[in-house]
Short mmCIF file of C-alpha atoms in Angstrom, two decimals:
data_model
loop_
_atom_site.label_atom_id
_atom_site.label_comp_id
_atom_site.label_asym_id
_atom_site.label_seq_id
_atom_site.Cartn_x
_atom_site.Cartn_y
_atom_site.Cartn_z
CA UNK A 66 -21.17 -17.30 52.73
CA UNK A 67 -20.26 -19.12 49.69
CA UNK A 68 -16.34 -19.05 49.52
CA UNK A 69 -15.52 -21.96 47.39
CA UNK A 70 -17.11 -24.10 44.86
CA UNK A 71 -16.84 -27.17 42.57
CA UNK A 72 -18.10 -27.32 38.42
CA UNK A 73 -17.25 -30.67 37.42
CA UNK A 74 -20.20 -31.97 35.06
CA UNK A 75 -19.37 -32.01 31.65
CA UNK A 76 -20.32 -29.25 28.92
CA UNK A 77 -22.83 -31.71 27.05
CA UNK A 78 -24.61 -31.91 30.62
CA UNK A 79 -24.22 -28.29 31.52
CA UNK A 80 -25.97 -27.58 27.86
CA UNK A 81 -28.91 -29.91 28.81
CA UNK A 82 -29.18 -28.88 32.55
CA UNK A 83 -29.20 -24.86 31.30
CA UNK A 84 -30.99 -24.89 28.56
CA UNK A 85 -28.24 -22.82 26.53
CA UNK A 86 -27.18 -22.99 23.10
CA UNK A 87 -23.75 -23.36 23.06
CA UNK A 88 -20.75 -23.70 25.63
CA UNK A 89 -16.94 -23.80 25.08
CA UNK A 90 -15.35 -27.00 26.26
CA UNK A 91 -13.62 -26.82 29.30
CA UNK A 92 -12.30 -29.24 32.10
CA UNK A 93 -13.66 -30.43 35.30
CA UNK A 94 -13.01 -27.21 38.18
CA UNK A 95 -12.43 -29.04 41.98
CA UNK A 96 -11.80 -26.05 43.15
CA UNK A 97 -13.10 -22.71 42.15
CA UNK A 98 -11.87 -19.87 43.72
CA UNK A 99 -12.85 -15.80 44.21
CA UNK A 100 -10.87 -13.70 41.59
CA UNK A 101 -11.01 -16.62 39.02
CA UNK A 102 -13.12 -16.52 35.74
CA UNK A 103 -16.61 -18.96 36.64
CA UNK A 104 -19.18 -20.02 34.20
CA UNK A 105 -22.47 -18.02 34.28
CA UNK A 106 -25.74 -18.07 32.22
CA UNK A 107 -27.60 -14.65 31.31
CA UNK A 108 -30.92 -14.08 29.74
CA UNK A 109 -30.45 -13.05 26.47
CA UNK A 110 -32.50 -10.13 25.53
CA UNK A 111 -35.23 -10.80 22.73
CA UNK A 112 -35.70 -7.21 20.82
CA UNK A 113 -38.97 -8.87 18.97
CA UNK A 114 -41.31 -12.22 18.67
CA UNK A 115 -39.80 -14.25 16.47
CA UNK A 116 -36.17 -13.23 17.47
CA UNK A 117 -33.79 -16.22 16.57
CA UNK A 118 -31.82 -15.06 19.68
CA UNK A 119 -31.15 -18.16 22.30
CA UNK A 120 -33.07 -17.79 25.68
CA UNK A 121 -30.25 -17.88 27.52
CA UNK A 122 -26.52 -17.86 26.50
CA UNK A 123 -23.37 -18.67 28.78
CA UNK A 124 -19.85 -16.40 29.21
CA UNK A 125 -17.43 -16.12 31.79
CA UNK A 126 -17.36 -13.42 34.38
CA UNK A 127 -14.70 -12.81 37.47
CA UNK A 128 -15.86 -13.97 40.52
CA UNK A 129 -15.55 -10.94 42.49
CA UNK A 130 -18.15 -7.95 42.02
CA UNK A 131 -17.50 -4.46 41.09
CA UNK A 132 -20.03 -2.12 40.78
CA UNK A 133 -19.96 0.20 37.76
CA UNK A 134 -19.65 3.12 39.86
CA UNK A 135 -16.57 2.34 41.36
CA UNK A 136 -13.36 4.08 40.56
CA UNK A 137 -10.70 2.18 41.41
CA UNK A 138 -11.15 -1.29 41.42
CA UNK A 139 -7.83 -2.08 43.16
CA UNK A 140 -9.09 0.02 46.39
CA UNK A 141 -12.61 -1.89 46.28
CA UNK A 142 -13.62 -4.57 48.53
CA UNK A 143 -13.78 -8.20 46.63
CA UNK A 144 -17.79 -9.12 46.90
CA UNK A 145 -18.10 -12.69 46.07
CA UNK A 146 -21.41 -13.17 47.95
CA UNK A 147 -24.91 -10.92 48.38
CA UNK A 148 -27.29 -10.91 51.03
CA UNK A 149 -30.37 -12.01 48.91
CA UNK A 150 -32.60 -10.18 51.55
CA UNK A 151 -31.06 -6.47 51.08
CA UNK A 152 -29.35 -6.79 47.69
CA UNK A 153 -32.37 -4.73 46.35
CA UNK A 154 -31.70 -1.95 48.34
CA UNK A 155 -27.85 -1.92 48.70
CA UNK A 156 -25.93 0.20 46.40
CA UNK A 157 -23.49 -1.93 45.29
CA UNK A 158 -26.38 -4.87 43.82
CA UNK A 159 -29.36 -2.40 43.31
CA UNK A 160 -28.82 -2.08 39.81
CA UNK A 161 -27.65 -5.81 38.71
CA UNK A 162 -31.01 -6.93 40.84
CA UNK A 163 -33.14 -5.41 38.89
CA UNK A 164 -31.23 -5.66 35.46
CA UNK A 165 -29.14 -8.65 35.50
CA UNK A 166 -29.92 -11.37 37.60
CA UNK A 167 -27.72 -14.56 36.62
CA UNK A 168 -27.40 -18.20 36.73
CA UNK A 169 -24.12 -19.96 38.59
CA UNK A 170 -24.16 -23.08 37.16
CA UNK A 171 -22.37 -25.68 39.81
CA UNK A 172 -21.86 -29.00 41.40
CA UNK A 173 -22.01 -28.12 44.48
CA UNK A 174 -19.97 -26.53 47.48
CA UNK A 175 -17.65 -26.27 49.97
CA UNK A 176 -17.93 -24.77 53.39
CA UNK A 177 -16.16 -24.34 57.01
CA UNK A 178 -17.45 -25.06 60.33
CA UNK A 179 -15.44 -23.12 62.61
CA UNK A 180 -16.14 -24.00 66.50
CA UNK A 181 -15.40 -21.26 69.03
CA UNK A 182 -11.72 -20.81 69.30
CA UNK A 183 -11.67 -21.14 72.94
CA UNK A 184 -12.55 -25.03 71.81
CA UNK A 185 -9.28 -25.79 70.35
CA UNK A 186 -10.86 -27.35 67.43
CA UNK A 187 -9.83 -26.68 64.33
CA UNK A 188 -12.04 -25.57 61.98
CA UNK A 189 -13.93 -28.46 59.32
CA UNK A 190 -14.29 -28.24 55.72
CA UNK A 191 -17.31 -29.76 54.36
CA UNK A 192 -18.17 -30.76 50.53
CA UNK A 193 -21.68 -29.78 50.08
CA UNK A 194 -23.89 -31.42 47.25
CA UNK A 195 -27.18 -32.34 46.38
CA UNK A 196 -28.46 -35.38 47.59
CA UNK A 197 -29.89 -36.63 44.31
CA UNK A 198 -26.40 -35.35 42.55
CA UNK A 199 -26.33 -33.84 39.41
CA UNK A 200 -25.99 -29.84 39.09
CA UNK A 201 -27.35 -26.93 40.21
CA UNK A 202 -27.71 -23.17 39.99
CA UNK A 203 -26.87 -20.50 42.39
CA UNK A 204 -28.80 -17.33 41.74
CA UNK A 205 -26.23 -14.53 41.14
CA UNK A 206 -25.72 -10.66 40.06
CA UNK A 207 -23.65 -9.54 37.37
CA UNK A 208 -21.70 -6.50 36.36
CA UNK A 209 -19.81 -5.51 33.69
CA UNK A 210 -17.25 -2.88 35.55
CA UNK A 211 -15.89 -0.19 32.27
CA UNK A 212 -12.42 1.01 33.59
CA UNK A 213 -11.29 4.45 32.60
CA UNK A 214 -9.04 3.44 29.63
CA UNK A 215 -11.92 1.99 27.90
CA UNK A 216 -11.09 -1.64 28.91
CA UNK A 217 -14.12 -4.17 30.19
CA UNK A 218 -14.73 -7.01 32.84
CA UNK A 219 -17.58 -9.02 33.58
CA UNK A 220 -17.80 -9.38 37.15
CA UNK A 221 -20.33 -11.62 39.00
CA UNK A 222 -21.57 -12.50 43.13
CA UNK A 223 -23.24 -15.26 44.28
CA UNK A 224 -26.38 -14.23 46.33
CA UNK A 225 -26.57 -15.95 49.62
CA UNK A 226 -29.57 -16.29 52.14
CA UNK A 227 -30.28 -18.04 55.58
CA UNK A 228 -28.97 -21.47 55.88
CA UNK A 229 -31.99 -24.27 55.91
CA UNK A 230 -32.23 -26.65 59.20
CA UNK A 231 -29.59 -28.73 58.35
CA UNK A 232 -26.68 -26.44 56.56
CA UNK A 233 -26.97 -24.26 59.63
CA UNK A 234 -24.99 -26.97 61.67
CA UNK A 235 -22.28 -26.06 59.76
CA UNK A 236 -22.72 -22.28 58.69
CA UNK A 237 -25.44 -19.80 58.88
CA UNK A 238 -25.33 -18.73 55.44
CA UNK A 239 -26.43 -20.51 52.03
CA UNK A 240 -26.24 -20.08 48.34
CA UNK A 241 -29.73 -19.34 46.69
CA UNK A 242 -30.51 -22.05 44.61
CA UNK A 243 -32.64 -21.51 41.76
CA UNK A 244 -34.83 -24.62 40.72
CA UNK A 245 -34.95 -25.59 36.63
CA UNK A 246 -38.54 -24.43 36.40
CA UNK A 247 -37.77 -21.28 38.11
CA UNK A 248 -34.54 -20.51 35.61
CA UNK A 249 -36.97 -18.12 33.32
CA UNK A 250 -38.82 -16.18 36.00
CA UNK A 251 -35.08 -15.41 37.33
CA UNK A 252 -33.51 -14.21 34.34
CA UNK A 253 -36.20 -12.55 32.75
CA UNK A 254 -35.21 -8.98 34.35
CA UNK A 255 -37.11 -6.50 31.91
CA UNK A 256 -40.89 -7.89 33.28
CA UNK A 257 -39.64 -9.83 36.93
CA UNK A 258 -38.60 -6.69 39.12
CA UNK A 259 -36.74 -7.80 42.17
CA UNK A 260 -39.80 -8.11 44.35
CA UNK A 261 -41.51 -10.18 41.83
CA UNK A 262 -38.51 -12.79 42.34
CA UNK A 263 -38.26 -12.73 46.00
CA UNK A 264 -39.79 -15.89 46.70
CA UNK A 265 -37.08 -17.59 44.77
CA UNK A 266 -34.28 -16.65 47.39
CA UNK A 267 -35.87 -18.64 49.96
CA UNK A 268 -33.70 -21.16 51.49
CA UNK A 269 -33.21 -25.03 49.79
CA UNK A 270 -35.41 -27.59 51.81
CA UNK A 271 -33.46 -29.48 54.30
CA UNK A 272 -33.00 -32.65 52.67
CA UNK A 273 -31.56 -30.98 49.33
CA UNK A 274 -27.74 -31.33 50.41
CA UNK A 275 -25.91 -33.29 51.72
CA UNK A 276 -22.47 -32.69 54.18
CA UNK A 277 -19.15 -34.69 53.09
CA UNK A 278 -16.75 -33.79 55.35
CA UNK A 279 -13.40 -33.44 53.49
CA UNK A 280 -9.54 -32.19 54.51
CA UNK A 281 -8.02 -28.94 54.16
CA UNK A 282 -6.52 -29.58 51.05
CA UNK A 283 -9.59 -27.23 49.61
CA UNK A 284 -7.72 -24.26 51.82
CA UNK A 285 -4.89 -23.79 49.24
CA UNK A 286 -6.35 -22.69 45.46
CA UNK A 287 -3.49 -25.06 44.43
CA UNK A 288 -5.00 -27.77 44.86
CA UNK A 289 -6.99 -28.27 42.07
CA UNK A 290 -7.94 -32.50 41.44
CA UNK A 291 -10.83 -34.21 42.66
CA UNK A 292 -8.76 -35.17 46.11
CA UNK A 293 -10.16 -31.77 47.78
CA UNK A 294 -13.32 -34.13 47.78
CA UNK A 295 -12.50 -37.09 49.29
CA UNK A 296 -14.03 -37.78 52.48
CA UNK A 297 -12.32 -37.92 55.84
CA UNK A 298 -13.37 -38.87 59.19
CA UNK A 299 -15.19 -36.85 61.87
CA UNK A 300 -12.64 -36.97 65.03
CA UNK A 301 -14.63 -33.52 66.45
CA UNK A 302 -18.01 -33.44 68.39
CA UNK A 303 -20.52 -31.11 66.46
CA UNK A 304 -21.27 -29.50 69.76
CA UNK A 305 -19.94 -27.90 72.85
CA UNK A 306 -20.28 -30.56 75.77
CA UNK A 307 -22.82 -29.41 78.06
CA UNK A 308 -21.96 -29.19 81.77
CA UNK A 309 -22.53 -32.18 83.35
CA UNK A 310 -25.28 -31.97 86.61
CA UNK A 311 -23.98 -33.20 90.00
CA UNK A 312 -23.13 -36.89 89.85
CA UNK A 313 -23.74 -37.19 86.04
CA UNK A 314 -20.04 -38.46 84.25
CA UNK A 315 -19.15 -36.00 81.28
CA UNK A 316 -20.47 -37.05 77.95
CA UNK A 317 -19.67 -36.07 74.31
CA UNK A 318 -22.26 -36.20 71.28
CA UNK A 319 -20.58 -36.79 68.22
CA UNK A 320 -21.56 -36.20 64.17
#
């Protein structure tokens, strides 16, 4: 799953990565959490060739899904994350699939490697970014959610699929990551239907990230500066010791 992540480029390169129009100014964001308002980037929707419209314009949504059909948003689960690979079919994305895929805009982010508690190792937070740096986008739903008092929220989820080779040391899950040339194809929902898109929610290749492994400072939504993503040192093998054979002295790999 995607649980946490980091924003931190500025607007000016944000506007250039996105292609957008125009963007409110806003500080850096160490530590974006579920619940909180996150930058995302629809497609707008041209009525006629020739439209002035921008392609794509950006707004805030609340990280935290809620289906139109739900009554009472208090009582509903909080879906940050899809499963790319049955979000078409699952009543809670169908609709946003096929009507309004999004982009998540992001620097990259964070995730825990918890070893079997029977280890006694505590779980490992890890600051995940692209190799090359610079941003990215996560391919996302939205939702606008219409309570019954007439009052509206943009809500949004951050589709997730199999982790690649070298994520999957850490977690078995992934963000989607859209690529800049693929940014069109994504958002253009009235001629892409779902299945047309699919290909897109394949995982990153393995060299894409890389694996920082930071404190648990990121734990607590407090914490907000860029200390949640200083680095730390390993003191934890990244695997359970296998049993040694007869004769053979124990041994320990380490990351």
């Amino acid at each position: 799953m995607c649980g946490r992540y980091a924003l931190t480029a500025t607007p000016e390169e944000i506007l250039h990565f996105l292609s957008v129009v125009d963007i409110d100014s806003f500080p850096a964001r160490y530590n974006i959490a579920p619940t909180q308002p996150v930058l995302v980037v629809i497609g707008s929707e041209r009525e006629r060739p020739g439209s002035n419209l921008p392609e794509r314009r950006a707004l805030l949504a609340r990280w935290g899904f809620i289906p139109g059909w739900a009554k009472d948003p208090g009582e509903f689960p909080l879906l940050i994350n899809a499963r790319s690979e049955t979000a078409a079919e699952k009543a809670s994305f169908r609709a946003a699939m096929r009507h309004r895929r999004i982009l998540v805009p992001a620097s990259g982010f964070y995730e825990w490697r918890r070893p079997p508690k029977e280890t006694g190792v505590k779980p490992q937070a890890y600051w995940i970014r692209p190799k090359a740096g610079g941003l990215l986008a996560f391919g996302g739903l939205m939702e606008t959610y219409a309570s019954a008092e007439g009052s509206e929220v943009d809500t949004a989820a951050i589709l997730t699929t199999r982790a690649n080779a070298a994520i999957r040391l850490i977690h078995d899950r992934m963000p989607v990551v859209i690529r800049p040339e693929d940014f069109s194809r994504w958002l253009d929902c009235r001629t892409q239907e779902p299945r047309a898109v699919a290909d897109l929610m394949q995982p990153v290749e393995d060299e894409f990230f890389e694996a920082i492994p930071v404190s648990d400072l990121v734990n607590k939504v407090s914490n907000m500066g860029p200390d949640v993503q200083k680095p730390v040192a390993l003191a934890e093998p990244t695997e359970l010791p296998r049993k040694p054979s007869k004769g053979e002295s124990p041994q320990m790999s380490l990351f």
